[in-house]
Short mmCIF file of C-alpha atoms in Angstrom, two decimals:
data_model
loop_
_atom_site.label_atom_id
_atom_site.label_comp_id
_atom_site.label_asym_id
_atom_site.label_seq_id
_atom_site.Cartn_x
_atom_site.Cartn_y
_atom_site.Cartn_z
CA MET A 30 -48.19 10.09 -63.17
CA LYS A 31 -46.88 7.03 -64.96
CA SER A 32 -43.27 8.24 -64.77
CA ARG A 33 -43.68 8.92 -61.05
CA PHE A 34 -44.89 5.32 -60.57
CA LEU A 35 -41.86 3.98 -62.43
CA ILE A 36 -39.53 6.00 -60.21
CA VAL A 37 -41.16 4.61 -57.03
CA LEU A 38 -40.98 1.08 -58.45
CA ALA A 39 -37.30 1.47 -59.28
CA ALA A 40 -36.59 2.74 -55.76
CA ALA A 41 -38.40 -0.24 -54.25
CA LEU A 42 -36.38 -2.66 -56.39
CA CYS A 43 -33.16 -1.00 -55.25
CA CYS A 44 -34.19 -1.33 -51.60
CA CYS A 45 -34.91 -5.02 -52.09
CA SER A 46 -31.67 -5.71 -53.92
CA CYS A 47 -29.43 -8.24 -52.14
CA ILE A 48 -25.90 -6.93 -51.51
CA GLU A 49 -23.47 -9.59 -50.33
CA SER A 50 -20.56 -8.78 -47.99
CA SER A 51 -17.36 -10.74 -48.46
CA PHE A 52 -14.92 -10.79 -45.56
CA GLY A 53 -12.47 -12.93 -47.47
CA ILE A 54 -11.31 -10.26 -49.91
CA GLY A 55 -7.54 -10.03 -49.71
CA GLU A 56 -7.29 -13.13 -47.52
CA ASN A 57 -4.90 -14.78 -49.94
CA LEU A 58 -2.55 -11.82 -49.57
CA VAL A 59 -2.04 -12.40 -45.80
CA PRO A 60 0.78 -14.81 -44.88
CA GLY A 61 -0.60 -18.02 -43.40
CA ASN A 62 1.43 -17.69 -40.21
CA SER A 63 -0.16 -14.28 -39.56
CA ILE A 64 -3.76 -15.53 -39.38
CA TYR A 65 -4.88 -16.22 -35.82
CA GLU A 66 -7.98 -17.79 -34.32
CA LEU A 67 -9.50 -16.31 -31.18
CA LYS A 68 -10.34 -18.72 -28.36
CA THR A 69 -11.78 -18.37 -24.86
CA VAL A 70 -11.30 -20.82 -22.00
CA GLU A 71 -12.29 -20.74 -18.34
CA PHE A 72 -11.14 -23.35 -15.86
CA PRO A 73 -11.35 -23.72 -12.07
CA LEU A 74 -8.52 -22.77 -9.71
CA GLU A 75 -8.15 -25.81 -7.49
CA ASP A 76 -4.82 -25.03 -5.82
CA VAL A 77 -5.32 -21.85 -3.80
CA GLN A 78 -3.13 -21.57 -0.70
CA LEU A 79 -3.61 -19.25 2.29
CA LYS A 80 -0.25 -17.77 3.30
CA ILE A 81 1.07 -15.03 5.56
CA ALA A 82 2.19 -12.02 3.51
CA ASP A 83 5.64 -11.78 5.07
CA SER A 84 8.11 -8.96 4.52
CA LEU A 85 5.54 -6.32 3.62
CA SER A 86 6.99 -3.00 4.64
CA GLY A 87 6.02 -1.74 8.08
CA TYR A 88 7.15 1.79 7.20
CA SER A 89 4.37 4.29 6.64
CA THR A 90 4.61 7.92 5.63
CA ALA A 91 0.93 8.46 6.40
CA LYS A 92 -0.22 6.48 9.45
CA VAL A 93 0.63 5.77 13.08
CA THR A 94 -1.46 2.68 13.86
CA PHE A 95 -1.91 0.83 17.14
CA GLY A 96 -4.68 -1.07 18.89
CA SER A 97 -6.13 -4.54 19.24
CA LEU A 98 -9.45 -6.27 18.62
CA ILE A 99 -11.05 -9.70 18.67
CA ASP A 100 -13.94 -10.16 16.24
CA ALA A 101 -17.10 -12.24 16.62
CA GLU A 102 -15.32 -15.29 15.21
CA GLY A 103 -12.49 -15.06 17.74
CA HIS A 104 -9.84 -13.74 15.33
CA LEU A 105 -7.26 -11.50 17.01
CA THR A 106 -5.95 -8.51 15.05
CA ALA A 107 -3.40 -6.17 16.65
CA ARG A 108 -1.24 -3.25 15.58
CA THR A 109 1.72 -1.54 17.25
CA SER A 110 3.66 1.54 16.19
CA ALA A 111 7.20 2.82 16.67
CA ILE A 112 7.99 6.51 16.18
CA PRO A 113 11.46 8.12 16.19
CA LEU A 114 11.36 11.64 17.69
CA VAL A 115 13.81 13.92 15.86
CA PRO A 116 14.46 17.61 16.64
CA PHE A 117 13.54 20.21 14.04
CA TYR A 118 17.12 21.47 13.92
CA ASP A 119 20.52 19.81 13.92
CA THR A 120 21.86 22.49 16.25
CA LEU A 121 20.38 22.77 19.76
CA ASP A 122 21.49 25.14 22.52
CA PHE A 123 20.33 23.92 25.92
CA GLY A 124 22.09 26.78 27.74
CA LYS A 125 23.44 26.19 31.24
CA ASN A 126 21.78 24.10 33.94
CA PRO A 127 18.71 23.13 31.90
CA THR A 128 15.69 22.06 33.97
CA LEU A 129 12.83 20.07 32.46
CA ARG A 130 9.42 21.64 32.64
CA ARG A 131 7.41 19.35 30.38
CA PHE A 132 7.85 16.89 27.49
CA TYR A 133 4.66 15.97 25.65
CA ILE A 134 3.44 14.62 22.31
CA SER A 135 0.42 15.41 20.13
CA LEU A 136 -1.02 12.93 17.59
CA VAL A 137 -3.75 14.04 15.16
CA ARG A 138 -6.55 11.50 14.68
CA ASP A 139 -7.00 9.96 11.23
CA THR A 140 -9.71 7.32 11.71
CA VAL A 141 -10.50 4.10 13.58
CA SER A 142 -11.09 0.54 12.40
CA VAL A 143 -13.39 -1.88 14.22
CA ALA A 144 -15.19 -5.19 13.75
CA ASP A 145 -18.21 -3.91 15.68
CA LYS A 146 -19.32 -0.29 15.25
CA GLY A 147 -20.39 -0.26 18.89
CA GLN A 148 -16.68 -0.37 19.79
CA GLU A 149 -15.71 2.88 18.05
CA ARG A 150 -15.81 4.95 21.26
CA ILE A 151 -14.69 2.47 23.90
CA LEU A 152 -11.94 3.51 26.32
CA GLN A 153 -8.51 1.98 25.72
CA ASN A 154 -5.38 2.27 27.84
CA VAL A 155 -2.39 3.26 25.74
CA ASN A 156 0.96 1.63 26.52
CA VAL A 157 3.92 3.93 25.88
CA TYR A 158 7.41 2.42 26.06
CA GLU A 159 10.87 3.44 24.90
CA LEU A 160 12.38 1.57 21.98
CA SER A 161 15.39 -0.52 23.04
CA GLU A 162 17.20 0.06 19.76
CA ARG A 163 16.70 1.90 16.51
CA ILE A 164 14.24 0.27 14.13
CA ALA A 165 16.16 -2.48 12.38
CA SER A 166 13.53 -4.48 10.49
CA ASN A 167 11.39 -3.73 7.46
CA ASP A 168 8.96 -6.61 8.05
CA VAL A 169 5.43 -5.60 9.05
CA ASN A 170 5.16 -8.83 11.06
CA THR A 171 8.24 -8.07 13.19
CA GLU A 172 7.64 -5.92 16.26
CA PRO A 173 10.52 -3.56 17.16
CA LYS A 174 12.32 -4.25 20.43
CA HIS A 175 11.20 -2.08 23.31
CA GLY A 176 11.30 -1.77 27.09
CA THR A 177 8.49 -2.68 29.47
CA LYS A 178 8.65 0.38 31.73
CA ARG A 179 6.08 3.07 30.96
CA ILE A 180 7.50 6.40 29.86
CA SER A 181 4.19 8.28 30.04
CA ARG A 182 2.98 10.18 33.09
CA GLY A 183 0.20 7.89 34.20
CA VAL A 184 -1.68 5.77 31.67
CA PRO A 185 -3.12 7.67 28.68
CA VAL A 186 -6.74 6.73 27.98
CA TYR A 187 -8.13 7.10 24.46
CA ASN A 188 -11.77 6.98 23.36
CA GLY A 189 -11.25 6.96 19.59
CA GLY A 190 -12.96 10.27 18.97
CA ASP A 191 -10.26 12.92 19.00
CA SER A 192 -6.56 13.59 18.84
CA LEU A 193 -4.26 12.02 21.45
CA SER A 194 -1.88 13.99 23.67
CA PHE A 195 0.05 12.89 26.73
CA GLU A 196 3.14 13.83 28.74
CA PHE A 197 6.30 11.80 29.09
CA THR A 198 7.91 11.02 32.44
CA ARG A 199 10.56 13.32 33.86
CA GLU A 200 13.19 10.62 33.46
CA PHE A 201 12.44 10.23 29.75
CA GLY A 202 12.33 13.99 29.20
CA GLU A 203 15.65 14.55 30.96
CA LYS A 204 17.23 11.99 28.67
CA TYR A 205 16.34 14.19 25.70
CA LEU A 206 17.76 17.19 27.54
CA GLY A 207 21.06 15.34 27.22
CA ILE A 208 21.19 15.54 23.42
CA THR A 209 24.66 16.68 22.38
CA GLN A 210 25.86 18.33 19.22
CA SER A 211 27.75 15.14 18.43
CA ASP A 212 24.46 13.20 18.41
CA LEU A 213 23.12 15.51 15.72
CA THR A 214 25.89 14.97 13.20
CA ASP A 215 24.47 11.70 11.91
CA MET A 216 20.92 10.26 11.99
CA THR A 217 22.07 6.69 12.62
CA LYS A 218 24.17 7.82 15.56
CA TYR A 219 21.27 9.87 16.92
CA LEU A 220 18.80 6.98 16.71
CA GLU A 221 21.19 4.65 18.51
CA ARG A 222 20.93 6.92 21.57
CA PHE A 223 17.37 8.11 21.03
CA PRO A 224 15.55 5.37 19.07
CA GLY A 225 12.06 6.70 19.84
CA ILE A 226 8.82 5.47 21.38
CA PHE A 227 6.59 2.40 21.07
CA LEU A 228 2.77 2.52 21.24
CA SER A 229 0.32 -0.33 21.83
CA THR A 230 -2.85 -1.34 23.69
CA GLU A 231 -3.70 -4.48 25.64
CA ASP A 232 -5.50 -7.29 23.84
CA PRO A 233 -9.22 -7.46 24.71
CA VAL A 234 -10.29 -10.08 27.26
CA GLY A 235 -13.33 -11.00 25.16
CA ARG A 236 -14.90 -9.85 21.91
CA GLY A 237 -14.36 -6.22 20.98
CA GLY A 238 -11.55 -3.70 20.72
CA ARG A 239 -10.42 -1.11 18.19
CA LEU A 240 -7.52 -0.17 15.91
CA ASN A 241 -6.53 3.51 16.11
CA LEU A 242 -5.07 5.37 13.13
CA PHE A 243 -3.27 8.69 13.53
CA GLN A 244 -1.38 10.89 11.10
CA VAL A 245 2.40 10.89 10.70
CA GLN A 246 2.84 14.09 8.74
CA LEU A 247 3.68 17.31 10.53
CA ASP A 248 0.60 19.54 10.52
CA VAL A 249 1.72 23.08 9.67
CA ASP A 250 -0.14 26.20 8.62
CA THR A 251 1.69 27.10 5.40
CA ASP A 252 0.77 30.77 5.71
CA THR A 253 2.07 31.34 9.25
CA TYR A 254 4.23 28.19 9.59
CA ALA A 255 2.62 27.55 12.96
CA VAL A 256 2.92 23.89 14.01
CA GLN A 257 -0.57 22.55 14.70
CA GLY A 258 -0.17 18.83 15.32
CA ASN A 259 1.88 15.63 15.04
CA PHE A 260 4.88 16.79 17.02
CA ALA A 261 6.53 16.52 20.43
CA GLU A 262 7.61 19.54 22.46
CA LEU A 263 10.42 19.57 25.02
CA GLN A 264 9.82 22.51 27.37
CA PHE A 265 12.57 23.52 29.78
CA SER A 266 14.28 26.48 31.44
CA ALA A 267 18.00 27.26 31.25
CA GLU A 268 20.48 30.05 31.76
CA TYR A 269 21.26 32.15 28.70
CA ASP A 270 23.64 35.10 29.10
CA GLY A 271 23.35 34.81 32.86
CA ALA A 272 19.52 34.92 32.95
CA ARG A 273 17.19 31.92 33.38
CA LYS A 274 14.67 31.73 30.59
CA ASP A 275 11.87 29.40 29.56
CA THR A 276 12.16 27.89 26.09
CA SER A 277 11.35 24.74 24.13
CA PHE A 278 12.44 22.57 21.22
CA LEU A 279 10.09 20.83 18.80
CA PHE A 280 10.44 17.28 17.48
CA TYR A 281 8.77 15.66 14.48
CA PHE A 282 8.22 12.03 13.56
CA GLY A 283 10.79 9.91 11.75
CA PRO A 284 12.57 11.95 9.06
CA ASP A 285 15.15 9.83 7.23
CA LYS A 286 17.90 12.39 7.86
CA PHE A 287 18.43 15.81 9.41
CA TYR A 288 16.89 18.57 7.31
CA LYS A 289 16.83 22.32 7.42
CA ILE A 290 13.22 22.44 8.55
CA ASP A 291 12.60 25.97 7.25
CA SER A 292 13.72 24.96 3.77
CA LEU A 293 11.76 21.72 3.97
CA LEU A 294 8.52 23.51 4.78
CA THR A 295 8.92 26.30 2.24
CA LYS A 296 10.14 24.15 -0.65
CA GLY A 297 8.09 21.07 0.09
CA THR A 298 4.46 20.13 0.36
CA VAL A 299 3.10 19.69 3.87
CA GLY A 300 1.39 16.32 3.89
CA ASN A 301 4.19 14.66 1.91
CA LEU A 302 7.27 15.42 3.99
CA PRO A 303 9.97 12.71 4.27
CA GLN A 304 8.68 11.25 7.55
CA TYR A 305 7.77 7.76 8.67
CA ALA A 306 6.43 5.60 11.47
CA PHE A 307 6.93 1.85 11.70
CA ASN A 308 3.71 -0.14 12.17
CA ALA A 309 3.76 -3.85 12.98
CA THR A 310 0.83 -6.27 12.76
CA ARG A 311 -0.12 -9.39 14.67
CA GLN A 312 -2.85 -11.91 13.80
CA GLN A 313 -3.98 -15.30 15.07
CA THR A 314 -4.79 -17.07 11.82
CA THR A 315 -3.65 -20.32 10.25
CA GLY A 316 -2.77 -20.95 6.63
CA GLY A 317 -2.98 -24.02 4.42
CA LYS A 318 -4.87 -25.05 1.32
CA ALA A 319 -8.20 -23.30 0.82
CA GLY A 320 -11.33 -25.44 1.02
CA ASP A 321 -14.94 -24.25 0.93
CA TYR A 322 -13.94 -20.67 1.75
CA ILE A 323 -10.96 -18.36 1.36
CA PHE A 324 -10.49 -16.24 4.49
CA ILE A 325 -8.71 -12.91 3.98
CA ASP A 326 -7.14 -11.13 6.93
CA GLY A 327 -5.86 -7.56 7.19
CA GLY A 328 -2.33 -6.35 7.93
CA GLY A 329 0.34 -8.94 7.27
CA GLY A 330 -2.20 -11.74 7.83
CA GLN A 331 -3.10 -14.55 5.47
CA LYS A 332 -3.84 -13.85 1.83
CA PRO A 333 -4.84 -16.11 -1.09
CA VAL A 334 -2.01 -17.36 -3.30
CA VAL A 335 -2.84 -18.83 -6.72
CA SER A 336 -0.61 -21.57 -8.11
CA ALA A 337 1.16 -20.55 -11.32
CA LYS A 338 2.02 -24.20 -11.97
CA GLU A 339 -1.66 -25.15 -12.11
CA ILE A 340 -2.49 -22.30 -14.48
CA LYS A 341 0.37 -23.06 -16.87
CA GLU A 342 -0.35 -26.79 -17.04
CA LYS A 343 -4.07 -26.35 -17.72
CA LEU A 344 -3.57 -23.52 -20.20
CA TRP A 345 -0.78 -25.33 -22.04
CA ASN A 346 -2.92 -28.45 -22.48
CA GLU A 347 -5.87 -26.36 -23.67
CA ILE A 348 -3.91 -24.41 -26.29
CA ALA A 349 -2.18 -27.57 -27.51
CA LYS A 350 -5.54 -28.75 -28.88
CA TYR A 351 -5.42 -25.98 -31.50
CA GLY A 352 -1.78 -25.20 -32.05
CA ASP A 353 1.62 -24.53 -30.54
CA PRO A 354 1.25 -22.99 -27.04
CA ALA A 355 4.60 -21.25 -27.46
CA GLN A 356 3.11 -19.27 -30.37
CA ALA A 357 -0.08 -18.26 -28.54
CA VAL A 358 -0.88 -14.65 -27.70
CA ILE A 359 -2.74 -13.89 -24.48
CA ASN A 360 -5.33 -11.22 -25.26
CA LYS A 361 -6.82 -11.08 -21.79
CA ALA A 362 -6.58 -13.09 -18.57
CA THR A 363 -8.86 -12.49 -15.59
CA LEU A 364 -8.95 -14.10 -12.17
CA ILE A 365 -12.50 -14.51 -10.84
CA PHE A 366 -13.03 -14.87 -7.09
CA PRO A 367 -16.77 -14.98 -6.28
CA PHE A 368 -18.21 -14.43 -2.81
CA GLU A 369 -21.61 -14.86 -1.21
CA PHE A 370 -23.37 -11.78 0.11
CA PRO A 371 -23.50 -11.83 3.92
CA GLU A 372 -26.93 -11.69 5.54
CA ASP A 373 -25.92 -8.37 7.11
CA TYR A 374 -24.98 -6.22 4.11
CA GLU A 375 -22.93 -3.89 6.35
CA LEU A 376 -20.39 -6.69 6.74
CA LEU A 377 -19.33 -5.96 3.16
CA ASP A 378 -17.61 -2.89 4.59
CA GLN A 379 -15.08 -5.34 6.06
CA TYR A 380 -14.22 -6.60 2.56
CA PRO A 381 -11.21 -5.00 0.82
CA ALA A 382 -11.90 -2.32 -1.79
CA TYR A 383 -9.22 -4.01 -3.93
CA LEU A 384 -7.63 -7.44 -4.01
CA ASN A 385 -4.67 -6.62 -6.20
CA PRO A 386 -2.64 -9.38 -7.90
CA THR A 387 1.10 -9.35 -7.18
CA ILE A 388 4.10 -11.65 -7.27
CA ARG A 389 6.48 -12.21 -4.36
CA VAL A 390 10.08 -11.45 -5.26
CA SER A 391 12.75 -13.00 -3.07
CA VAL A 392 16.52 -12.71 -3.36
CA PRO A 393 19.08 -13.07 -0.54
CA GLY A 394 18.34 -10.39 2.03
CA PHE A 395 15.41 -8.96 0.11
CA VAL A 396 11.70 -9.75 -0.24
CA SER A 397 9.04 -7.66 -1.92
CA TYR A 398 5.81 -7.76 -3.93
CA ALA A 399 5.25 -6.43 -7.44
CA GLY A 400 1.85 -5.49 -8.86
CA LEU A 401 0.74 -7.31 -12.03
CA THR A 402 -2.11 -5.13 -13.32
CA ASP A 403 -1.35 -2.42 -15.86
CA THR A 404 -2.55 0.56 -13.82
CA SER A 405 -1.91 2.92 -16.73
CA SER A 406 -4.75 1.28 -18.65
CA SER A 407 -8.33 2.31 -17.90
CA THR A 408 -9.56 -1.05 -19.21
CA GLU A 409 -7.47 -3.11 -16.78
CA ASN A 410 -9.20 -4.22 -13.60
CA GLY A 411 -6.91 -3.88 -10.60
CA GLY A 412 -9.05 -6.12 -8.41
CA THR A 413 -11.84 -3.71 -7.46
CA ILE A 414 -14.67 -5.31 -5.52
CA ASN A 415 -17.75 -5.81 -7.73
CA ARG A 416 -20.74 -5.77 -5.41
CA SER A 417 -23.19 -6.22 -8.26
CA LEU A 418 -21.66 -9.52 -9.38
CA GLY A 419 -20.32 -10.50 -5.97
CA ALA A 420 -16.75 -11.05 -7.14
CA TYR A 421 -13.20 -9.74 -7.43
CA MET A 422 -11.98 -9.94 -11.05
CA PRO A 423 -8.42 -8.61 -11.45
CA ASP A 424 -6.71 -8.75 -14.85
CA ILE A 425 -3.28 -10.41 -15.16
CA SER A 426 -2.87 -10.64 -18.95
CA TYR A 427 0.82 -9.77 -19.25
CA HIS A 428 1.71 -12.07 -16.38
CA ILE A 429 0.01 -15.07 -18.01
CA GLN A 430 1.79 -14.31 -21.29
CA SER A 431 5.08 -14.32 -19.41
CA LEU A 432 4.15 -17.52 -17.56
CA LEU A 433 3.30 -19.27 -20.83
CA ARG A 434 6.75 -18.51 -22.22
CA THR A 435 8.73 -19.89 -19.28
CA GLY A 436 11.17 -22.68 -19.98
CA GLU A 437 11.12 -26.22 -18.65
CA ASN A 438 13.58 -25.39 -15.87
CA ALA A 439 11.79 -22.25 -14.67
CA LYS A 440 10.88 -22.04 -10.99
CA LEU A 441 7.14 -21.58 -11.38
CA SER A 442 6.60 -20.72 -7.72
CA ASN A 443 8.17 -17.35 -8.57
CA TYR A 444 5.04 -16.71 -10.65
CA ASP A 445 2.52 -17.60 -7.95
CA ILE A 446 -0.06 -14.81 -7.63
CA TRP A 447 -0.52 -13.15 -4.23
CA LEU A 448 -3.66 -11.05 -3.72
CA LEU A 449 -2.92 -8.05 -1.48
CA ILE A 450 -5.26 -5.42 -0.06
CA LEU A 451 -5.33 -1.90 -1.51
CA ARG A 452 -7.44 1.09 -0.57
CA ASP A 453 -8.24 4.54 -1.97
CA GLU A 454 -7.23 7.35 0.37
CA ILE A 455 -7.46 11.12 0.25
CA ARG A 456 -4.39 13.04 1.36
CA VAL A 457 -4.57 16.77 2.07
CA LEU A 458 -1.57 18.62 0.68
CA LYS A 459 -0.64 22.12 1.80
CA GLN A 460 1.82 23.70 -0.54
CA ALA A 461 3.87 26.78 0.23
CA ALA A 462 5.26 29.20 -2.36
CA THR A 463 7.67 27.33 -4.62
CA THR A 464 9.65 27.65 -7.80
CA SER A 465 10.00 25.02 -10.49
CA ALA A 466 13.64 24.46 -9.55
CA SER A 467 12.85 23.85 -5.89
CA ASP A 468 10.04 21.52 -6.90
CA ILE A 469 12.46 19.39 -8.86
CA ASP A 470 14.96 19.35 -6.00
CA TYR A 471 12.25 18.31 -3.58
CA LEU A 472 11.01 15.56 -5.86
CA ASN A 473 14.55 14.23 -6.21
CA TYR A 474 15.08 13.74 -2.50
CA MET A 475 11.55 12.40 -2.09
CA MET A 476 12.36 9.72 -4.67
CA TYR A 477 15.64 9.05 -2.86
CA TYR A 478 13.65 8.58 0.34
CA ASN A 479 11.31 6.15 -1.44
CA ASN A 480 14.33 4.08 -2.38
CA ILE A 481 15.13 3.72 1.32
CA TYR A 482 11.65 3.25 2.77
CA GLY A 483 9.30 1.89 0.18
CA GLY A 484 10.91 1.32 -3.20
CA GLY A 485 14.35 0.34 -2.18
CA TYR A 486 15.67 -2.30 -4.54
CA GLY A 487 17.32 -0.86 -7.58
CA GLY A 488 15.98 -3.35 -10.05
CA TYR A 489 15.39 -7.04 -10.55
CA GLY A 490 15.05 -6.89 -14.27
CA GLY A 491 18.48 -8.44 -14.81
CA TYR A 492 17.20 -11.75 -13.56
CA GLY A 493 13.98 -11.48 -15.53
CA TYR A 494 10.97 -13.71 -15.56
CA GLY A 495 10.00 -15.18 -18.89
CA GLY A 496 11.85 -12.44 -20.72
CA TYR A 497 9.86 -9.58 -19.24
CA GLY A 498 12.05 -8.78 -16.25
CA TYR A 499 10.45 -7.42 -13.12
CA GLY A 500 12.34 -4.32 -12.03
CA GLY A 501 12.70 -1.75 -9.30
CA TYR A 502 10.95 -3.28 -6.32
CA GLY A 503 11.22 -2.25 -2.67
CA TYR A 504 9.75 -3.39 0.60
CA GLY A 505 6.16 -2.88 -0.31
CA GLY A 506 7.34 -0.85 -3.30
CA TYR A 507 7.01 -1.48 -7.02
CA GLY A 508 8.95 0.22 -9.74
CA GLY A 509 7.67 -1.44 -12.87
CA TYR A 510 6.95 -4.67 -14.71
CA GLY A 511 9.92 -4.88 -17.05
CA GLY A 512 9.45 -2.98 -20.28
CA TYR A 513 5.81 -2.20 -19.59
CA GLY A 514 6.77 0.23 -16.79
CA TYR A 515 3.58 -0.03 -14.75
CA ASN A 516 2.93 2.63 -12.14
CA SER A 517 3.13 1.58 -8.49
CA TYR A 518 0.21 1.17 -6.13
CA TYR A 519 2.75 0.66 -3.34
CA ASN A 520 4.79 3.81 -3.77
CA ASN A 521 3.73 5.83 -0.72
CA TYR A 522 4.49 9.11 -2.45
CA MET A 523 3.10 8.56 -5.95
CA SER A 524 6.03 10.65 -7.13
CA TYR A 525 4.80 11.32 -10.64
CA ALA A 526 1.52 12.67 -9.34
CA LEU A 527 3.47 14.88 -6.98
CA ALA A 528 5.64 16.17 -9.79
CA SER A 529 2.50 17.32 -11.55
CA ALA A 530 1.13 18.83 -8.35
CA TYR A 531 4.37 20.68 -7.65
CA ALA A 532 4.41 22.22 -11.10
CA SER A 533 0.87 23.53 -10.81
CA SER A 534 1.30 26.29 -8.25
CA SER A 535 3.59 29.07 -7.13
CA THR A 536 1.54 30.34 -4.19
CA SER A 537 0.36 28.87 -0.91
CA ASN A 538 -2.64 26.58 -1.41
CA SER A 539 -4.31 23.44 -0.13
CA SER A 540 -5.45 20.51 -2.25
CA LYS A 541 -6.69 16.96 -1.89
CA GLN A 542 -5.00 14.09 -3.66
CA LYS A 543 -6.51 10.63 -4.18
CA GLU A 544 -4.09 7.74 -3.84
CA THR A 545 -4.50 3.99 -4.13
CA VAL A 546 -2.19 2.50 -1.53
CA LEU A 547 -1.30 -0.79 0.11
CA ASP A 548 -3.34 -1.08 3.32
CA THR A 549 -1.81 -2.94 6.24
CA HIS A 550 -3.48 -0.75 8.86
CA ARG A 551 -7.16 -1.62 9.01
CA TYR A 552 -9.21 -4.61 10.09
CA TYR A 553 -10.54 -6.83 7.29
CA ASN A 554 -12.65 -9.96 7.47
CA ALA A 555 -13.63 -11.31 4.06
CA TYR A 556 -14.78 -14.76 2.97
CA LEU A 557 -14.52 -15.68 -0.70
CA ASN A 558 -15.80 -18.94 -2.17
CA GLY A 559 -13.10 -21.59 -2.17
CA PRO A 560 -12.17 -24.37 -4.62
CA THR A 561 -14.46 -26.94 -2.93
CA ASN A 562 -17.43 -24.63 -2.43
CA ALA A 563 -20.81 -26.05 -3.46
CA GLY A 564 -21.64 -22.80 -5.26
CA ALA A 565 -19.55 -20.62 -7.55
CA ARG A 566 -15.83 -21.35 -7.35
CA PRO A 567 -12.69 -19.36 -8.20
CA THR A 568 -11.72 -19.56 -11.87
CA ILE A 569 -9.46 -17.95 -14.42
CA ARG A 570 -10.89 -16.81 -17.77
CA ILE A 571 -8.41 -16.46 -20.63
CA VAL A 572 -8.91 -15.09 -24.12
CA TYR A 573 -6.06 -16.12 -26.40
CA SER A 574 -5.11 -16.32 -30.08
CA VAL A 575 -3.31 -19.14 -31.88
CA PRO A 576 -2.05 -19.35 -35.47
CA LYS A 577 -4.75 -20.81 -37.72
CA ASN A 578 -3.93 -24.28 -39.00
#
């Protein structure tokens, strides 16, 4: 019994023993210049400008968008769309004495965008005109040139609830009966004679209106190859071998060149064919320095722009209190844009799902925007709306590191941060039987197409910013942030995801693919707190390390 008591007593003494932890062991073995102190600073953003996001790409491989609305505050938002109509085949036989029977178009509904849900099913007259010339601009804020004479039979009326189909006039149809084999030898030559059609609606007289979104991609049953939607059909009769017969030719929307359509459909993925429409935007908003509120418009309208000069000056002065700013390491940098919850919570649906930080890159003849968030990292915030905290908080760590290392003669306006609107979308892909070789071939020309309509500049890294070098931008495209090689939110095809999708199947199947894309189509109406707001104001929070003195 006594021995048992001694054992218990010894155990109690052990439990009560004081064991000290020393975190300094080996400290003298670490070089002094390798010991860093961690600091956190948060300061207000006082210089936030509201600017028009010019030169965003109007090309879209997913949407045909047109319509007009005026919201409760009197803001006008309008969209127009231009669509080239290109025959399925580069060889057409119209026979002898062709006579037009009918020329019509079918557009498959995607969705609608409104300021007032009561406007989702209003009737709108659709204006259909012929383009005066082939689409020559990339800028979403530049409307393509077009005629003023209607080319539709009557005035199409659309209620927002279904697909849209209408017939063209006889005069317009007979023009397409005049396509020659010479026209089909080169796409540029073809579009000079047959540039396509232009779609719009009238602006509302008062409050109300709607934006209409339709699909661009040819809708094909991959089992039967029956065309189901998003096409135009030219029906006519002609003499073949001495007998008059009825026949027709099909047209699809905006391929970048003439393809062998059979090969395209069998080797490619329906839903990601090399097609495009050109959508332009128009807004009645004014820019300037933000005050109590930061108003964010959709399309190519005004967006907040954060001054890089202000950030560098404040951060440099802060770090200089503890060490050499040139030696500092940026661990994390986060923009914080708070907003007040509207009284009607449904109005939050008009706020962007993402406000993504970008820089505007401008060289002679070329303007684009490059994303700053490392989208390959699950810990990086790309500007997702946080409804719990009432704020957008995108991370821009690498960009601030680059900004901090700029020289005295650097043009800091090149580092100004533009917040653009992104959105998650689901795209339905229908894949026919393929082989790995054909998948690779298809991906190659898809990436070539991206270089023309969405990722077109071969690289800006040679100029470099702060030693990082932004590279591979296009109109609305983004090919990487120097050596970090970030993935692109603005690449309409998400080519790497497609490569994976192509490799996954050798039989006909249908799948859904989630994409985060630049959104210039929908209506947005968001108010963030500005630099002079009486409540929470925009700030930047930076965690950094400096060598310990």
